[in-house]
Short mmCIF file of C-alpha atoms in Angstrom, two decimals:
data_model
loop_
_atom_site.label_atom_id
_atom_site.label_comp_id
_atom_site.label_asym_id
_atom_site.label_seq_id
_atom_site.Cartn_x
_atom_site.Cartn_y
_atom_site.Cartn_z
CA MET A 17 98.55 102.71 67.27
CA PRO A 18 97.86 103.43 70.95
CA LEU A 19 101.34 104.79 71.63
CA GLU A 20 102.56 108.34 71.50
CA GLU A 21 106.34 108.47 71.83
CA SER A 22 107.70 111.16 74.09
CA ASN A 23 111.19 111.72 75.49
CA SER A 24 110.01 114.26 78.06
CA PRO A 25 106.29 113.82 78.80
CA ASN A 26 104.70 117.10 79.81
CA ARG A 27 101.84 116.21 82.12
CA GLN A 28 100.02 118.74 84.29
CA GLU A 29 100.30 118.39 88.05
CA ASP A 30 97.29 118.17 90.29
CA CYS A 31 96.87 121.90 90.92
CA ALA A 32 94.63 121.54 93.94
CA HIS A 33 97.27 119.58 95.82
CA ARG A 34 100.14 121.68 94.53
CA GLY A 35 98.49 124.90 95.52
CA SER A 36 98.16 123.86 99.15
CA LEU A 37 101.94 123.97 99.61
CA PRO A 38 104.26 126.90 100.28
CA GLY A 39 105.81 128.37 97.13
CA ALA A 40 109.37 127.17 97.74
CA LEU A 41 108.22 123.62 98.42
CA LEU A 42 106.02 123.71 95.33
CA VAL A 43 109.01 124.64 93.18
CA MET A 44 111.00 121.81 94.74
CA ILE A 45 108.26 119.25 94.00
CA SER A 46 107.86 120.48 90.44
CA SER A 47 111.60 120.20 89.87
CA PHE A 48 111.75 116.66 91.22
CA LEU A 49 108.73 115.51 89.23
CA ALA A 50 110.03 117.10 86.04
CA GLN A 51 113.28 115.20 86.53
CA LEU A 52 111.31 112.02 87.21
CA LEU A 53 109.23 112.30 84.04
CA PHE A 54 112.30 113.11 81.98
CA VAL A 55 114.22 110.07 83.27
CA ILE A 56 111.26 107.75 82.71
CA GLY A 57 110.65 109.26 79.29
CA GLU A 58 114.16 108.30 78.21
CA VAL A 59 113.29 104.59 78.33
CA LEU A 60 109.50 104.50 78.09
CA VAL A 61 106.79 105.71 75.74
CA GLN A 62 103.23 106.77 76.54
CA GLY A 63 100.05 104.84 75.98
CA VAL A 64 96.93 107.00 75.76
CA LEU A 65 93.74 106.07 77.65
CA PRO A 66 91.11 105.50 76.38
CA CYS A 67 93.36 103.85 73.83
CA THR A 68 92.98 104.94 70.24
CA ARG A 69 92.52 101.37 69.05
CA GLN A 70 88.93 101.62 70.35
CA VAL A 71 86.64 102.38 67.44
CA ASP A 72 84.62 104.85 69.51
CA ALA A 73 87.55 106.76 70.99
CA THR A 74 87.37 110.48 70.19
CA GLU A 75 90.01 113.20 70.14
CA SER A 76 87.97 115.55 72.32
CA GLU A 77 87.19 113.26 75.27
CA PRO A 78 89.26 113.42 78.50
CA LYS A 79 92.35 111.23 78.40
CA SER A 80 94.92 109.79 80.76
CA PHE A 81 98.09 107.85 80.03
CA ILE A 82 100.34 104.99 81.09
CA PHE A 83 104.05 104.43 80.48
CA MET A 84 105.34 101.42 78.56
CA SER A 85 108.70 100.18 77.37
CA GLU A 86 108.87 99.90 73.61
CA ASP A 87 108.79 96.09 73.84
CA ALA A 88 106.02 95.89 76.44
CA LEU A 89 103.49 94.27 74.13
CA ILE A 90 105.91 92.20 72.03
CA ASN A 91 108.43 90.90 74.59
CA PRO A 92 107.85 87.11 74.46
CA ASP A 93 109.41 86.37 77.85
CA LYS A 94 108.70 88.74 80.75
CA LEU A 95 106.50 91.76 81.47
CA LEU A 96 106.59 93.81 84.69
CA VAL A 97 103.52 95.87 85.70
CA LEU A 98 103.91 98.58 88.37
CA ILE A 99 100.95 99.98 90.36
CA HIS A 100 101.38 102.73 92.95
CA GLY A 101 99.06 103.51 95.84
CA ASN A 102 96.18 105.97 96.24
CA GLY A 103 96.32 109.73 96.74
CA VAL A 104 98.29 112.43 94.91
CA VAL A 105 100.98 110.19 93.44
CA ARG A 106 101.00 109.66 89.69
CA ALA A 107 102.60 107.26 87.22
CA GLY A 108 106.19 106.41 88.14
CA GLN A 109 105.95 107.51 91.80
CA TRP A 110 105.74 105.60 95.07
CA ALA A 111 105.60 108.52 97.52
CA ARG A 112 106.02 112.28 97.05
CA ARG A 113 107.18 112.57 100.65
CA LEU A 114 110.21 110.47 99.79
CA ILE A 115 110.81 112.33 96.53
CA ILE A 116 110.88 115.64 98.42
CA ASN A 117 112.68 114.63 101.62
CA GLU A 118 114.94 111.79 100.50
CA ASP A 119 115.64 110.84 96.88
CA LEU A 120 114.24 109.58 93.59
CA ASP A 121 115.42 106.02 94.19
CA SER A 122 113.23 105.51 97.25
CA GLY A 123 110.32 107.69 96.15
CA THR A 124 109.92 106.63 92.53
CA GLN A 125 109.69 103.52 90.40
CA ILE A 126 112.83 104.39 88.44
CA PRO A 127 114.99 101.66 90.08
CA TYR A 128 112.34 99.02 89.27
CA ILE A 129 112.06 100.24 85.67
CA LYS A 130 115.81 100.32 85.07
CA ARG A 131 116.48 96.94 86.63
CA ALA A 132 113.55 95.34 84.84
CA ILE A 133 114.70 96.61 81.45
CA GLY A 134 118.26 95.56 82.26
CA GLU A 135 117.06 92.02 83.02
CA GLY A 136 115.02 91.71 79.84
CA TYR A 137 111.53 92.58 81.09
CA GLY A 138 109.02 94.64 79.20
CA VAL A 139 107.51 97.29 81.50
CA ILE A 140 104.08 98.87 81.94
CA VAL A 141 103.63 101.66 84.51
CA LEU A 142 100.02 102.22 85.53
CA ASN A 143 98.55 105.62 86.40
CA PRO A 144 95.51 104.71 88.54
CA ASN A 145 94.98 108.08 90.26
CA GLU A 146 94.50 110.17 87.13
CA ASN A 147 90.77 109.59 86.85
CA TYR A 148 89.37 112.92 85.66
CA ILE A 149 90.17 116.36 84.30
CA GLU A 150 89.00 119.64 85.81
CA VAL A 151 87.37 122.20 83.54
CA GLU A 152 86.02 125.63 84.32
CA LYS A 153 82.26 125.80 84.77
CA THR A 154 80.30 128.06 82.49
CA LYS A 155 78.05 130.73 83.99
CA ALA A 156 75.04 128.70 82.91
CA GLN A 157 76.30 125.62 84.75
CA ILE A 158 76.98 127.61 87.90
CA GLN A 159 73.50 129.14 87.79
CA LEU A 160 71.90 125.75 87.07
CA SER A 161 73.57 124.10 90.04
CA SER A 162 72.27 126.84 92.37
CA ASP A 163 68.74 126.80 90.91
CA CYS A 164 68.21 123.01 91.02
CA SER A 165 66.39 122.86 94.32
CA ASP A 166 62.84 122.09 95.47
CA GLU A 167 63.21 124.02 98.74
CA PRO A 168 60.88 126.93 99.56
CA ALA A 169 62.06 130.25 98.15
CA GLU A 170 62.63 131.87 101.58
CA LYS A 171 64.67 128.95 102.86
CA ARG A 172 66.65 128.80 99.63
CA GLU A 173 67.41 132.54 99.84
CA ARG A 174 68.78 132.18 103.39
CA LYS A 175 70.77 129.16 102.31
CA ASP A 176 72.10 130.98 99.26
CA LYS A 177 73.15 133.93 101.41
CA ILE A 178 75.07 131.66 103.77
CA GLN A 179 76.62 129.82 100.86
CA LYS A 180 77.69 133.09 99.20
CA GLU A 181 79.32 134.31 102.42
CA THR A 182 81.02 130.96 102.87
CA LYS A 183 82.13 130.94 99.24
CA LYS A 184 83.51 134.47 99.60
CA ARG A 185 85.66 133.41 102.56
CA ARG A 186 86.67 130.18 100.83
CA ASP A 187 87.55 132.01 97.61
CA PHE A 188 89.67 134.49 99.54
CA TYR A 189 91.52 131.63 101.21
CA GLU A 190 91.74 129.71 97.93
CA LYS A 191 93.34 132.65 96.14
CA TYR A 192 95.91 132.88 98.93
CA ARG A 193 96.41 129.14 99.06
CA ASN A 194 96.27 128.51 95.35
CA PRO A 195 96.46 131.57 93.09
CA GLN A 196 96.13 129.38 89.98
CA LYS A 197 92.66 128.15 90.92
CA GLU A 198 90.30 131.11 91.09
CA LYS A 199 87.52 129.77 88.88
CA GLU A 200 84.78 127.33 89.82
CA THR A 201 85.51 124.00 88.20
CA MET A 202 83.84 120.67 87.54
CA GLN A 203 85.27 117.18 87.13
CA ILE A 204 84.90 115.19 83.92
CA TYR A 205 85.83 111.56 84.44
CA ILE A 206 87.98 109.63 81.98
CA ARG A 207 85.96 106.91 80.32
CA ASP A 208 86.44 103.47 81.89
CA ASN A 209 89.20 104.90 84.11
CA GLY A 210 87.15 106.64 86.79
CA SER A 211 88.82 104.82 89.70
CA PRO A 212 92.05 102.89 90.38
CA GLU A 213 90.12 99.62 90.11
CA GLU A 214 88.58 100.58 86.75
CA HIS A 215 91.98 101.72 85.50
CA ALA A 216 93.65 98.41 86.37
CA ILE A 217 90.94 96.43 84.59
CA TYR A 218 91.05 98.72 81.55
CA VAL A 219 94.83 98.45 81.17
CA TRP A 220 94.57 94.69 81.61
CA ASP A 221 91.92 94.37 78.92
CA HIS A 222 93.57 96.64 76.35
CA PHE A 223 97.28 96.18 77.02
CA ILE A 224 98.46 93.50 79.45
CA SER A 225 96.19 90.70 78.25
CA GLN A 226 97.23 91.53 74.67
CA SER A 227 100.94 91.29 75.41
CA ALA A 228 103.08 88.43 74.13
CA ALA A 229 104.87 87.79 77.44
CA GLU A 230 104.80 84.25 78.78
CA ASN A 231 105.42 85.54 82.32
CA VAL A 232 103.65 88.65 83.67
CA PHE A 233 104.68 90.05 87.06
CA PHE A 234 103.03 92.72 89.20
CA VAL A 235 104.45 95.02 91.87
CA ALA A 236 101.53 96.70 93.64
CA HIS A 237 101.94 99.11 96.54
CA SER A 238 99.31 99.94 99.16
CA TYR A 239 95.96 100.61 97.40
CA GLY A 240 97.51 99.21 94.25
CA GLY A 241 97.27 95.80 95.93
CA LEU A 242 93.53 96.27 96.41
CA ALA A 243 93.23 97.22 92.73
CA PHE A 244 95.10 94.07 91.73
CA VAL A 245 92.84 91.88 93.88
CA GLU A 246 89.79 93.51 92.28
CA LEU A 247 91.32 92.74 88.89
CA MET A 248 91.64 89.11 89.94
CA ILE A 249 88.01 89.01 91.00
CA GLN A 250 86.87 90.43 87.65
CA ARG A 251 89.32 88.53 85.41
CA GLU A 252 90.23 85.46 87.46
CA ALA A 253 90.82 82.93 84.67
CA GLU A 254 92.81 85.37 82.54
CA VAL A 255 95.04 86.48 85.42
CA LYS A 256 95.75 82.92 86.52
CA ASN A 257 96.66 81.99 82.97
CA LYS A 258 99.03 84.89 82.36
CA VAL A 259 100.47 86.09 85.69
CA THR A 260 103.44 84.22 87.15
CA ALA A 261 103.96 86.11 90.44
CA VAL A 262 102.76 89.18 92.31
CA ALA A 263 104.78 91.25 94.78
CA LEU A 264 102.64 93.39 97.07
CA THR A 265 104.21 96.07 99.23
CA ASP A 266 102.19 96.90 102.34
CA SER A 267 99.02 96.19 100.38
CA VAL A 268 95.73 97.36 101.90
CA HIS A 269 93.62 94.70 100.17
CA ASN A 270 91.27 92.66 102.34
CA VAL A 271 89.99 89.30 101.08
CA TRP A 272 86.94 89.43 103.37
CA HIS A 273 85.80 92.97 102.55
CA GLN A 274 86.42 92.39 98.84
CA GLU A 275 84.61 89.05 99.02
CA VAL A 276 87.47 87.15 97.42
CA GLY A 277 86.55 83.58 96.50
CA LYS A 278 88.34 80.45 97.70
CA THR A 279 90.03 79.71 94.37
CA ILE A 280 91.55 83.20 94.24
CA ARG A 281 92.76 82.98 97.84
CA GLU A 282 94.42 79.66 97.06
CA TRP A 283 96.11 81.12 93.98
CA MET A 284 97.34 84.12 96.01
CA ARG A 285 98.86 81.84 98.65
CA GLU A 286 100.90 80.14 95.94
CA ASN A 287 101.81 83.08 93.71
CA CYS A 288 101.79 86.29 95.79
CA CYS A 289 103.92 87.68 98.59
CA ASN A 290 103.20 90.83 100.61
CA TRP A 291 106.20 92.76 101.97
CA VAL A 292 104.71 94.60 104.94
CA SER A 293 105.98 97.35 107.23
CA SER A 294 107.59 95.67 110.21
CA SER A 295 110.49 96.02 112.64
CA GLU A 296 111.67 92.53 111.67
CA PRO A 297 114.60 92.04 109.29
CA LEU A 298 113.90 91.95 105.57
CA ASP A 299 112.09 88.78 104.39
CA THR A 300 111.29 87.54 107.90
CA SER A 301 107.88 85.87 107.96
CA VAL A 302 105.09 87.92 109.55
CA GLU A 303 101.91 86.16 110.61
CA SER A 304 98.48 87.23 109.43
CA MET A 305 94.88 86.44 110.30
CA LEU A 306 93.89 86.74 106.63
CA PRO A 307 93.87 83.55 104.54
CA ASP A 308 95.58 84.91 101.47
CA CYS A 309 99.22 85.42 100.50
CA PRO A 310 102.32 85.04 102.72
CA ARG A 311 103.44 88.20 104.53
CA VAL A 312 107.10 89.00 105.10
CA SER A 313 108.87 92.01 106.53
CA ALA A 314 109.94 94.77 104.15
CA GLY A 315 112.72 95.62 106.58
CA THR A 316 111.17 98.96 107.53
CA GLU A 317 108.34 100.23 109.71
CA ARG A 318 107.57 103.07 107.29
CA HIS A 319 104.71 102.29 104.93
CA GLU A 320 105.97 104.51 102.10
CA LEU A 321 109.42 102.87 102.12
CA THR A 322 108.26 99.26 101.73
CA SER A 323 108.58 99.18 97.93
CA TRP A 324 112.14 100.51 98.04
CA LYS A 325 113.38 98.40 100.95
CA SER A 326 111.98 95.18 99.46
CA PHE A 327 113.36 95.99 96.00
CA PRO A 328 116.11 93.29 95.85
CA SER A 329 113.86 90.64 97.40
CA VAL A 330 111.09 91.32 94.87
CA PHE A 331 113.29 90.55 91.88
CA LYS A 332 114.70 87.49 93.61
CA PHE A 333 111.12 86.33 94.19
CA PHE A 334 110.31 86.80 90.53
CA SER A 335 113.40 84.87 89.42
CA GLU A 336 112.52 82.00 91.75
CA ALA A 337 108.95 82.06 90.48
CA VAL A 338 110.12 81.56 86.88
CA LYS A 339 112.43 78.71 87.90
CA ALA A 340 109.65 77.15 89.94
CA LYS A 341 107.20 77.45 87.07
CA ASN A 342 109.65 75.74 84.76
CA SER A 343 110.30 72.97 87.28
CA LEU A 344 106.68 72.87 88.55
CA VAL A 345 107.87 73.70 92.09
CA LYS A 346 106.54 76.78 93.86
CA PRO A 347 109.01 79.42 95.15
CA THR A 348 109.69 80.11 98.83
CA PRO A 349 109.89 83.91 99.08
CA MET A 350 110.65 84.14 102.82
CA ARG A 351 112.82 82.79 105.57
CA ARG A 352 111.43 81.55 108.86
CA SER A 353 112.58 83.11 112.10
CA ASN A 354 111.94 82.60 115.78
CA ARG A 355 111.53 86.36 115.94
CA ILE A 356 108.22 86.33 114.12
CA LYS A 357 106.08 89.13 115.36
CA TYR A 358 102.31 89.07 115.30
CA GLU A 359 100.98 92.07 113.46
CA GLU A 360 97.36 92.87 112.79
CA PHE A 361 96.32 93.72 109.26
#
């Protein structure tokens, strides 16, 4: 089985980012995130990536994880998939800034998870930023990386001297900035999960597409929206067949740069809605130059708050999408206003 049950998942933080913060703030972040993982762990279990159902999965290779409700793969009705944005955030988080400065409700996915479970959804929480592990380099690897050069010996010696002096200064600063990271490390990428886009496709192939749910819903924030669009490009027929509605929150996708085809753009116009940062009231239509999904105001001008501020509207949108699917009438996720404000993407 690909699941490992855990009531209090103990996942390591990204030390490089943690170490760049003052000690008191670091303790505060760690406390908040520990509380977050504990709360999520009360209602969700972990799925290991690469999943152990793969015949070639090994115990020793680098692994990541996702969170799932216990009924995620067997719920016959509804499944909610949550994707956060890019950067230092991890599974279950929208924005660390909000977690630190405001509260868990606005900064994490806990309200979405609790409401979804309360309304009978299965839940899958993606973890698209955990793409590699860091391991300490051996002396042989360090020496090999410095020796692999075709430059003349004299030039290489000067370059090595400069690099050593630079490294000495950097190491001194690094020890002050991050006492935990004194060794030279290398990154080993997690198989088939080396980027947010790869991660979304992998979880789709091995979990979401295998679920029993008749109606799959996505909430994708910021770069998570780009990852979803890439998923659509790679798995268009499957997504159209299984996904009922998609709520984007200030998504950074771009149908031109991602070379999204006409049939996908048409599907997005009918089945997606993007709650964008705007000074307009919540759900007010916001015009766009891009020919994809409708854009409406999230009721805030702060990018990181768009998922929280649009929270009630997202679930209303999903409910209307199910009713519309059953009656073969598409939902109307926004209200029109004469206060529509033009806003560039």
